[in-house]
């Protein structure tokens, strides 16, 4: 268990230590390992089952339906020759559903390290039996080891709970402006803990308000930028109609999303920002390696721009890629209310990506609304500080129902940006085959096929899709939603939009290019020198952790032992809602010094290639996946849990599932003082950021 030994020192624990001297035990890697236990009459046998990450272009590998994919690795010791247990010739491993109603044969087992192939499910049981031959199709022989997948341990929790059924009367909550109303039920988050119905967040509710006449927002416009151009960018109130409700929201230049900036690499854009909001703001150019002065971080690179104030940004586009911009003040409010826009940077005289028939730049968002409109935000600090604010109304470029019309055979390039506060998506267009060509800050070494696209908050993926048959194809988010109360998963399918594919012969010239995968020799050559850093010990190690205080008792009960590597839904919506930045502190801890968040003062030499190890502590009170973003620089994700990534591409945001150890190589090329933070808006609002200096 190589990766487990990477993290053991961080937790002060020993791997493989237990009462009986040779017994194999998982230790702290509880979300990616399970102990295999022998029946009492076979005391000498023991083992573990390791769930290794399947490495692909996304932060985590899942099936199109959203179930996690793992590579199973058994470590077994003490197995006697099978014949000593009866008329047996070999040992065989089997994976069962938790209800034991379906089984797959994993493979032959012997002492030592045994790869058992891939599995695409969260909750399962593994049995290892002695069998008369290696070729058996069904388990008949004697059981020698058994184990339960880490995800199935959640099920033990439900027996302790006495849930309140949905629809049960909820005690009076004051309604109207200036009062909290209970959030709407979200998929998966069906049950409430006893005693929870009286709770409200410990902060005052907040919604935008103005006496002024507010214009209706218009869809975004495209701004094509030439070097030296100036763009006036005004953040102000807009009126939006979303799913039949008229909402007072925010917008850049009265548009939703903000203007789409198209620029050529090497250009510099002057942005004259004006704040016409009712609160301070700023603009951060996410992923753009610009001068530190224009990074838009209050108290680090500038003062927050007060209402009525202005600030001039010089935005220099150094790398081709798909970027975005958003305020860096109360993102949980300002970004959620519509302050975000995309930037597409292309090289001046070359085609950097294969040709396609059409390009779509799509920002994905989810808004939390009920009958009365937007659910109020926290005034002093964010609500939903545990899991972030998950919406119940999906928006693509600000519209609840995205539609696109294409001709049959067309190849469409989608530039996806996840601008949601907290949600990780698993996107697909029916069964259409998708080609991953690029991510945040450029192309991958090699294009790859994908059956779905996992995109965490602030990440970008460039995906080519060919629509082969006429009719309607839905763009869906398909996940396995966890009910944190019961510990059970249920499929969730959200429809984000529809692609209408017209009849008739396809005339696409891009179709031929689409059918093959390209190796990007330029990227391979550029990244080759970085691989030698991979085997080096980390220069810095961060531990992701959580501290809570004064949380109400029913919330504390919810947090007990309910950790999973990834949360695909808000499966504890009441408990999450009432947890604010006052009770919850999310932590980036420097393993070397023990310092946390803004008390960390790393300094790096300009041009240094820094190996940064991030370990997401699975033992914390409510471990969760975190999309970690680094300002002003770019990085490569070189390994996860010790398994290396052989298809690199420059990124600025990377997903760190709970329980994983992810190694990044950061190219510290850009001098200044920069942030590293979690991009779940409420996690950052609850402290999860640090600043470092590149000299
Ligand atoms: Cu898009 Cu500091 O973030
Ligand atoms: Cu986070």
Short mmCIF file of N, CA and C in Angstrom, two decimals, residues 432-533:
data_model
loop_
_atom_site.label_atom_id
_atom_site.label_comp_id
_atom_site.label_asym_id
_atom_site.label_seq_id
_atom_site.Cartn_x
_atom_site.Cartn_y
_atom_site.Cartn_z
N UNK A 432 -23.89 9.83 -26.65
CA UNK A 432 -22.92 10.39 -27.61
C UNK A 432 -21.50 10.27 -27.07
N UNK A 433 -20.61 9.89 -27.98
CA UNK A 433 -19.21 9.76 -27.61
C UNK A 433 -18.60 11.15 -27.50
N UNK A 434 -17.82 11.38 -26.46
CA UNK A 434 -17.24 12.69 -26.25
C UNK A 434 -15.73 12.61 -26.28
N UNK A 435 -15.14 13.62 -26.86
CA UNK A 435 -13.68 13.66 -26.94
C UNK A 435 -13.17 14.79 -26.07
N UNK A 436 -12.26 14.45 -25.15
CA UNK A 436 -11.68 15.47 -24.27
C UNK A 436 -10.44 16.01 -24.97
N UNK A 437 -10.46 17.31 -25.29
CA UNK A 437 -9.31 17.86 -26.01
C UNK A 437 -8.44 18.78 -25.16
N UNK A 438 -9.05 19.47 -24.19
CA UNK A 438 -8.27 20.42 -23.39
C UNK A 438 -8.93 20.62 -22.05
N UNK A 439 -8.17 21.19 -21.13
CA UNK A 439 -8.74 21.54 -19.83
C UNK A 439 -8.43 23.00 -19.55
N UNK A 440 -8.26 23.35 -18.27
CA UNK A 440 -8.19 24.76 -17.86
C UNK A 440 -7.31 25.64 -18.75
N UNK A 441 -6.03 25.28 -18.83
CA UNK A 441 -5.07 26.21 -19.43
C UNK A 441 -4.36 25.61 -20.63
N UNK A 442 -5.05 24.73 -21.35
CA UNK A 442 -4.45 24.21 -22.57
C UNK A 442 -4.80 22.77 -22.86
N UNK A 443 -4.17 22.27 -23.93
CA UNK A 443 -4.47 20.93 -24.41
C UNK A 443 -3.90 19.87 -23.48
N UNK A 444 -4.48 18.67 -23.55
CA UNK A 444 -3.89 17.52 -22.89
C UNK A 444 -2.80 16.95 -23.80
N UNK A 445 -1.94 16.13 -23.24
CA UNK A 445 -0.91 15.50 -24.08
C UNK A 445 -1.56 14.67 -25.19
N UNK A 446 -2.61 13.96 -24.81
CA UNK A 446 -3.31 13.13 -25.78
C UNK A 446 -4.81 13.29 -25.62
N UNK A 447 -5.53 13.45 -26.70
CA UNK A 447 -6.98 13.46 -26.64
C UNK A 447 -7.48 12.09 -26.19
N UNK A 448 -8.59 12.08 -25.46
CA UNK A 448 -9.14 10.80 -25.00
C UNK A 448 -10.65 10.80 -25.15
N UNK A 449 -11.22 9.61 -25.31
CA UNK A 449 -12.67 9.47 -25.32
C UNK A 449 -13.18 9.46 -23.89
N UNK A 450 -14.39 9.94 -23.73
CA UNK A 450 -15.02 9.88 -22.41
C UNK A 450 -16.50 9.62 -22.61
N UNK A 451 -17.10 8.88 -21.68
CA UNK A 451 -18.54 8.66 -21.78
C UNK A 451 -19.31 9.66 -20.92
N UNK A 452 -18.59 10.36 -20.05
CA UNK A 452 -19.19 11.48 -19.31
C UNK A 452 -18.05 12.39 -18.88
N UNK A 453 -18.41 13.61 -18.48
CA UNK A 453 -17.41 14.63 -18.13
C UNK A 453 -17.63 15.06 -16.69
N UNK A 454 -16.63 14.83 -15.85
CA UNK A 454 -16.72 15.27 -14.45
C UNK A 454 -16.06 16.64 -14.35
N UNK A 455 -16.82 17.61 -13.87
CA UNK A 455 -16.28 18.97 -13.78
C UNK A 455 -16.62 19.58 -12.42
N UNK A 456 -15.56 19.92 -11.68
CA UNK A 456 -15.70 20.47 -10.33
C UNK A 456 -15.81 21.99 -10.42
N UNK A 457 -16.27 22.65 -9.36
CA UNK A 457 -16.37 24.10 -9.38
C UNK A 457 -15.06 24.75 -9.85
N UNK A 458 -15.20 25.70 -10.79
CA UNK A 458 -14.12 26.52 -11.34
C UNK A 458 -13.28 25.79 -12.40
N UNK A 459 -13.45 24.48 -12.57
CA UNK A 459 -12.70 23.78 -13.62
C UNK A 459 -13.28 24.10 -14.98
N UNK A 460 -12.48 23.87 -16.02
CA UNK A 460 -12.97 23.95 -17.40
C UNK A 460 -12.54 22.71 -18.17
N UNK A 461 -13.41 22.23 -19.04
CA UNK A 461 -13.05 21.15 -19.96
C UNK A 461 -13.55 21.50 -21.35
N UNK A 462 -12.72 21.20 -22.34
CA UNK A 462 -13.09 21.42 -23.73
C UNK A 462 -13.40 20.06 -24.34
N UNK A 463 -14.64 19.89 -24.76
CA UNK A 463 -15.16 18.57 -25.13
C UNK A 463 -15.78 18.65 -26.52
N UNK A 464 -15.34 17.78 -27.43
CA UNK A 464 -15.96 17.71 -28.76
C UNK A 464 -16.97 16.56 -28.78
N UNK A 465 -18.12 16.84 -29.36
CA UNK A 465 -19.19 15.83 -29.41
C UNK A 465 -19.75 15.78 -30.83
N UNK A 466 -19.92 14.58 -31.37
CA UNK A 466 -20.59 14.44 -32.67
C UNK A 466 -22.00 13.92 -32.46
N UNK A 467 -22.95 14.60 -33.07
CA UNK A 467 -24.35 14.20 -32.93
C UNK A 467 -24.75 13.40 -34.16
N UNK A 468 -24.83 12.08 -33.98
CA UNK A 468 -24.94 11.17 -35.12
C UNK A 468 -26.36 10.88 -35.56
N UNK A 469 -27.31 11.00 -34.64
CA UNK A 469 -28.66 10.67 -35.08
C UNK A 469 -29.62 11.81 -34.81
N UNK A 470 -30.62 11.91 -35.70
CA UNK A 470 -31.59 13.00 -35.61
C UNK A 470 -32.48 12.81 -34.39
N UNK A 471 -32.99 13.92 -33.88
CA UNK A 471 -33.86 13.86 -32.72
C UNK A 471 -33.35 14.77 -31.62
N UNK A 472 -33.83 14.53 -30.43
CA UNK A 472 -33.42 15.37 -29.30
C UNK A 472 -32.46 14.61 -28.40
N UNK A 473 -31.40 15.26 -28.02
CA UNK A 473 -30.43 14.68 -27.10
C UNK A 473 -30.35 15.60 -25.88
N UNK A 474 -30.56 15.05 -24.71
CA UNK A 474 -30.53 15.88 -23.51
C UNK A 474 -29.11 15.98 -22.97
N UNK A 475 -28.76 17.17 -22.52
CA UNK A 475 -27.54 17.36 -21.74
C UNK A 475 -27.92 17.12 -20.28
N UNK A 476 -27.36 16.06 -19.70
CA UNK A 476 -27.77 15.71 -18.34
C UNK A 476 -26.59 15.67 -17.38
N UNK A 477 -26.92 15.86 -16.11
CA UNK A 477 -26.01 15.62 -15.01
C UNK A 477 -26.50 14.35 -14.34
N UNK A 478 -25.71 13.28 -14.42
CA UNK A 478 -26.13 12.00 -13.84
C UNK A 478 -25.20 11.64 -12.70
N UNK A 479 -25.76 11.54 -11.52
CA UNK A 479 -24.94 11.24 -10.35
C UNK A 479 -25.65 10.23 -9.45
N UNK A 480 -24.91 9.69 -8.51
CA UNK A 480 -25.50 8.85 -7.47
C UNK A 480 -25.60 9.73 -6.23
N UNK A 481 -26.84 10.07 -5.88
CA UNK A 481 -27.06 11.01 -4.78
C UNK A 481 -27.10 10.25 -3.46
N UNK A 482 -26.35 10.75 -2.51
CA UNK A 482 -26.26 10.10 -1.20
C UNK A 482 -27.24 10.75 -0.23
N UNK A 483 -28.01 9.94 0.46
CA UNK A 483 -28.78 10.43 1.59
C UNK A 483 -27.91 10.24 2.83
N UNK A 484 -27.37 11.34 3.32
CA UNK A 484 -26.40 11.25 4.42
C UNK A 484 -27.02 10.67 5.67
N UNK A 485 -28.33 10.76 5.75
CA UNK A 485 -29.04 10.27 6.92
C UNK A 485 -29.09 8.74 6.90
N UNK A 486 -29.43 8.18 5.74
CA UNK A 486 -29.62 6.74 5.62
C UNK A 486 -28.37 6.01 5.13
N UNK A 487 -27.46 6.75 4.53
CA UNK A 487 -26.28 6.12 3.99
C UNK A 487 -26.53 5.38 2.69
N UNK A 488 -27.63 5.70 2.01
CA UNK A 488 -27.94 5.01 0.77
C UNK A 488 -27.79 5.94 -0.43
N UNK A 489 -27.53 5.33 -1.57
CA UNK A 489 -27.38 6.08 -2.81
C UNK A 489 -28.59 5.85 -3.71
N UNK A 490 -28.97 6.89 -4.45
CA UNK A 490 -30.03 6.74 -5.44
C UNK A 490 -29.64 7.55 -6.67
N UNK A 491 -29.96 7.02 -7.87
CA UNK A 491 -29.57 7.77 -9.06
C UNK A 491 -30.31 9.10 -9.16
N UNK A 492 -29.60 10.15 -9.55
CA UNK A 492 -30.21 11.47 -9.79
C UNK A 492 -29.86 11.88 -11.21
N UNK A 493 -30.86 12.28 -11.97
CA UNK A 493 -30.63 12.75 -13.34
C UNK A 493 -31.23 14.14 -13.47
N UNK A 494 -30.40 15.13 -13.74
CA UNK A 494 -30.87 16.49 -13.93
C UNK A 494 -30.70 16.84 -15.40
N UNK A 495 -31.75 17.38 -16.00
CA UNK A 495 -31.65 17.79 -17.40
C UNK A 495 -31.28 19.26 -17.46
N UNK A 496 -30.13 19.54 -18.07
CA UNK A 496 -29.64 20.90 -18.14
C UNK A 496 -30.05 21.60 -19.43
N UNK A 497 -30.34 20.79 -20.46
CA UNK A 497 -30.69 21.39 -21.74
C UNK A 497 -30.93 20.31 -22.77
N UNK A 498 -31.21 20.76 -23.99
CA UNK A 498 -31.55 19.83 -25.06
C UNK A 498 -30.85 20.26 -26.35
N UNK A 499 -30.28 19.28 -27.04
CA UNK A 499 -29.72 19.54 -28.37
C UNK A 499 -30.68 18.94 -29.39
N UNK A 500 -31.18 19.77 -30.32
CA UNK A 500 -32.06 19.28 -31.37
C UNK A 500 -31.22 19.00 -32.60
N UNK A 501 -31.24 17.74 -33.02
CA UNK A 501 -30.43 17.33 -34.16
C UNK A 501 -31.37 17.16 -35.35
N UNK A 502 -31.14 17.95 -36.40
CA UNK A 502 -32.08 17.93 -37.52
C UNK A 502 -31.82 16.72 -38.41
N UNK A 503 -32.87 16.32 -39.15
CA UNK A 503 -32.77 15.22 -40.11
C UNK A 503 -31.91 15.64 -41.28
N UNK A 504 -31.71 14.71 -42.18
CA UNK A 504 -31.01 15.09 -43.41
C UNK A 504 -29.56 14.66 -43.35
N UNK A 505 -28.95 14.66 -44.52
CA UNK A 505 -27.58 14.17 -44.63
C UNK A 505 -26.64 15.12 -43.93
N UNK A 506 -25.72 14.55 -43.20
CA UNK A 506 -24.70 15.38 -42.58
C UNK A 506 -23.72 15.87 -43.63
N UNK A 507 -23.29 17.11 -43.49
CA UNK A 507 -22.32 17.65 -44.44
C UNK A 507 -21.03 18.03 -43.74
N UNK A 508 -20.91 17.56 -42.50
CA UNK A 508 -19.78 18.00 -41.68
C UNK A 508 -18.44 17.56 -42.27
N UNK A 509 -17.52 18.53 -42.31
CA UNK A 509 -16.16 18.18 -42.71
C UNK A 509 -15.32 17.82 -41.49
N UNK A 510 -15.83 18.22 -40.33
CA UNK A 510 -15.09 17.95 -39.10
C UNK A 510 -15.26 16.50 -38.64
N UNK A 511 -16.28 15.81 -39.20
CA UNK A 511 -16.61 14.47 -38.72
C UNK A 511 -15.42 13.52 -38.84
N UNK A 512 -14.68 13.65 -39.91
CA UNK A 512 -13.56 12.75 -40.13
C UNK A 512 -12.46 12.98 -39.08
N UNK A 513 -12.17 14.23 -38.84
CA UNK A 513 -11.17 14.59 -37.82
C UNK A 513 -11.61 14.04 -36.46
N UNK A 514 -12.93 14.11 -36.23
CA UNK A 514 -13.45 13.70 -34.93
C UNK A 514 -13.18 12.24 -34.63
N UNK A 515 -13.21 11.40 -35.68
CA UNK A 515 -13.17 9.97 -35.41
C UNK A 515 -11.82 9.47 -34.92
N UNK A 516 -10.79 10.27 -35.01
CA UNK A 516 -9.52 9.78 -34.47
C UNK A 516 -9.02 10.67 -33.34
N UNK A 517 -8.21 10.08 -32.49
CA UNK A 517 -7.66 10.80 -31.35
C UNK A 517 -6.28 11.32 -31.71
N UNK A 518 -6.04 12.58 -31.37
CA UNK A 518 -4.78 13.21 -31.73
C UNK A 518 -3.83 13.17 -30.54
N UNK A 519 -2.57 12.91 -30.82
CA UNK A 519 -1.54 13.10 -29.79
C UNK A 519 -0.95 14.48 -30.03
N UNK A 520 -0.88 15.30 -29.02
CA UNK A 520 -0.37 16.67 -29.18
C UNK A 520 1.13 16.69 -28.92
N UNK A 521 1.88 16.52 -30.00
CA UNK A 521 3.34 16.39 -29.85
C UNK A 521 3.95 17.64 -29.23
N UNK A 522 3.33 18.81 -29.51
CA UNK A 522 3.86 20.05 -28.91
C UNK A 522 3.75 20.00 -27.38
N UNK A 523 2.59 19.54 -26.89
CA UNK A 523 2.39 19.48 -25.43
C UNK A 523 3.29 18.40 -24.82
N UNK A 524 3.38 17.26 -25.51
CA UNK A 524 4.22 16.17 -24.99
C UNK A 524 5.67 16.65 -24.85
N UNK A 525 6.14 17.38 -25.86
CA UNK A 525 7.52 17.88 -25.80
C UNK A 525 7.67 18.92 -24.70
N UNK A 526 6.66 19.78 -24.55
CA UNK A 526 6.74 20.84 -23.54
C UNK A 526 6.76 20.25 -22.13
N UNK A 527 5.99 19.19 -21.92
CA UNK A 527 5.84 18.68 -20.56
C UNK A 527 6.86 17.61 -20.19
N UNK A 528 7.57 17.07 -21.18
CA UNK A 528 8.53 16.00 -20.90
C UNK A 528 9.50 16.35 -19.77
N UNK A 529 10.06 17.58 -19.77
CA UNK A 529 11.04 17.89 -18.72
C UNK A 529 10.46 17.84 -17.30
N UNK A 530 9.16 17.99 -17.18
CA UNK A 530 8.56 18.03 -15.84
C UNK A 530 8.48 16.66 -15.19
N UNK A 531 8.49 15.62 -16.03
CA UNK A 531 8.29 14.28 -15.46
C UNK A 531 9.38 13.89 -14.49
N UNK A 532 10.59 14.46 -14.67
CA UNK A 532 11.67 14.05 -13.77
C UNK A 532 11.44 14.55 -12.34
N UNK A 533 10.55 15.55 -12.17
CA UNK A 533 10.27 16.02 -10.81
C UNK A 533 9.33 15.07 -10.07
#
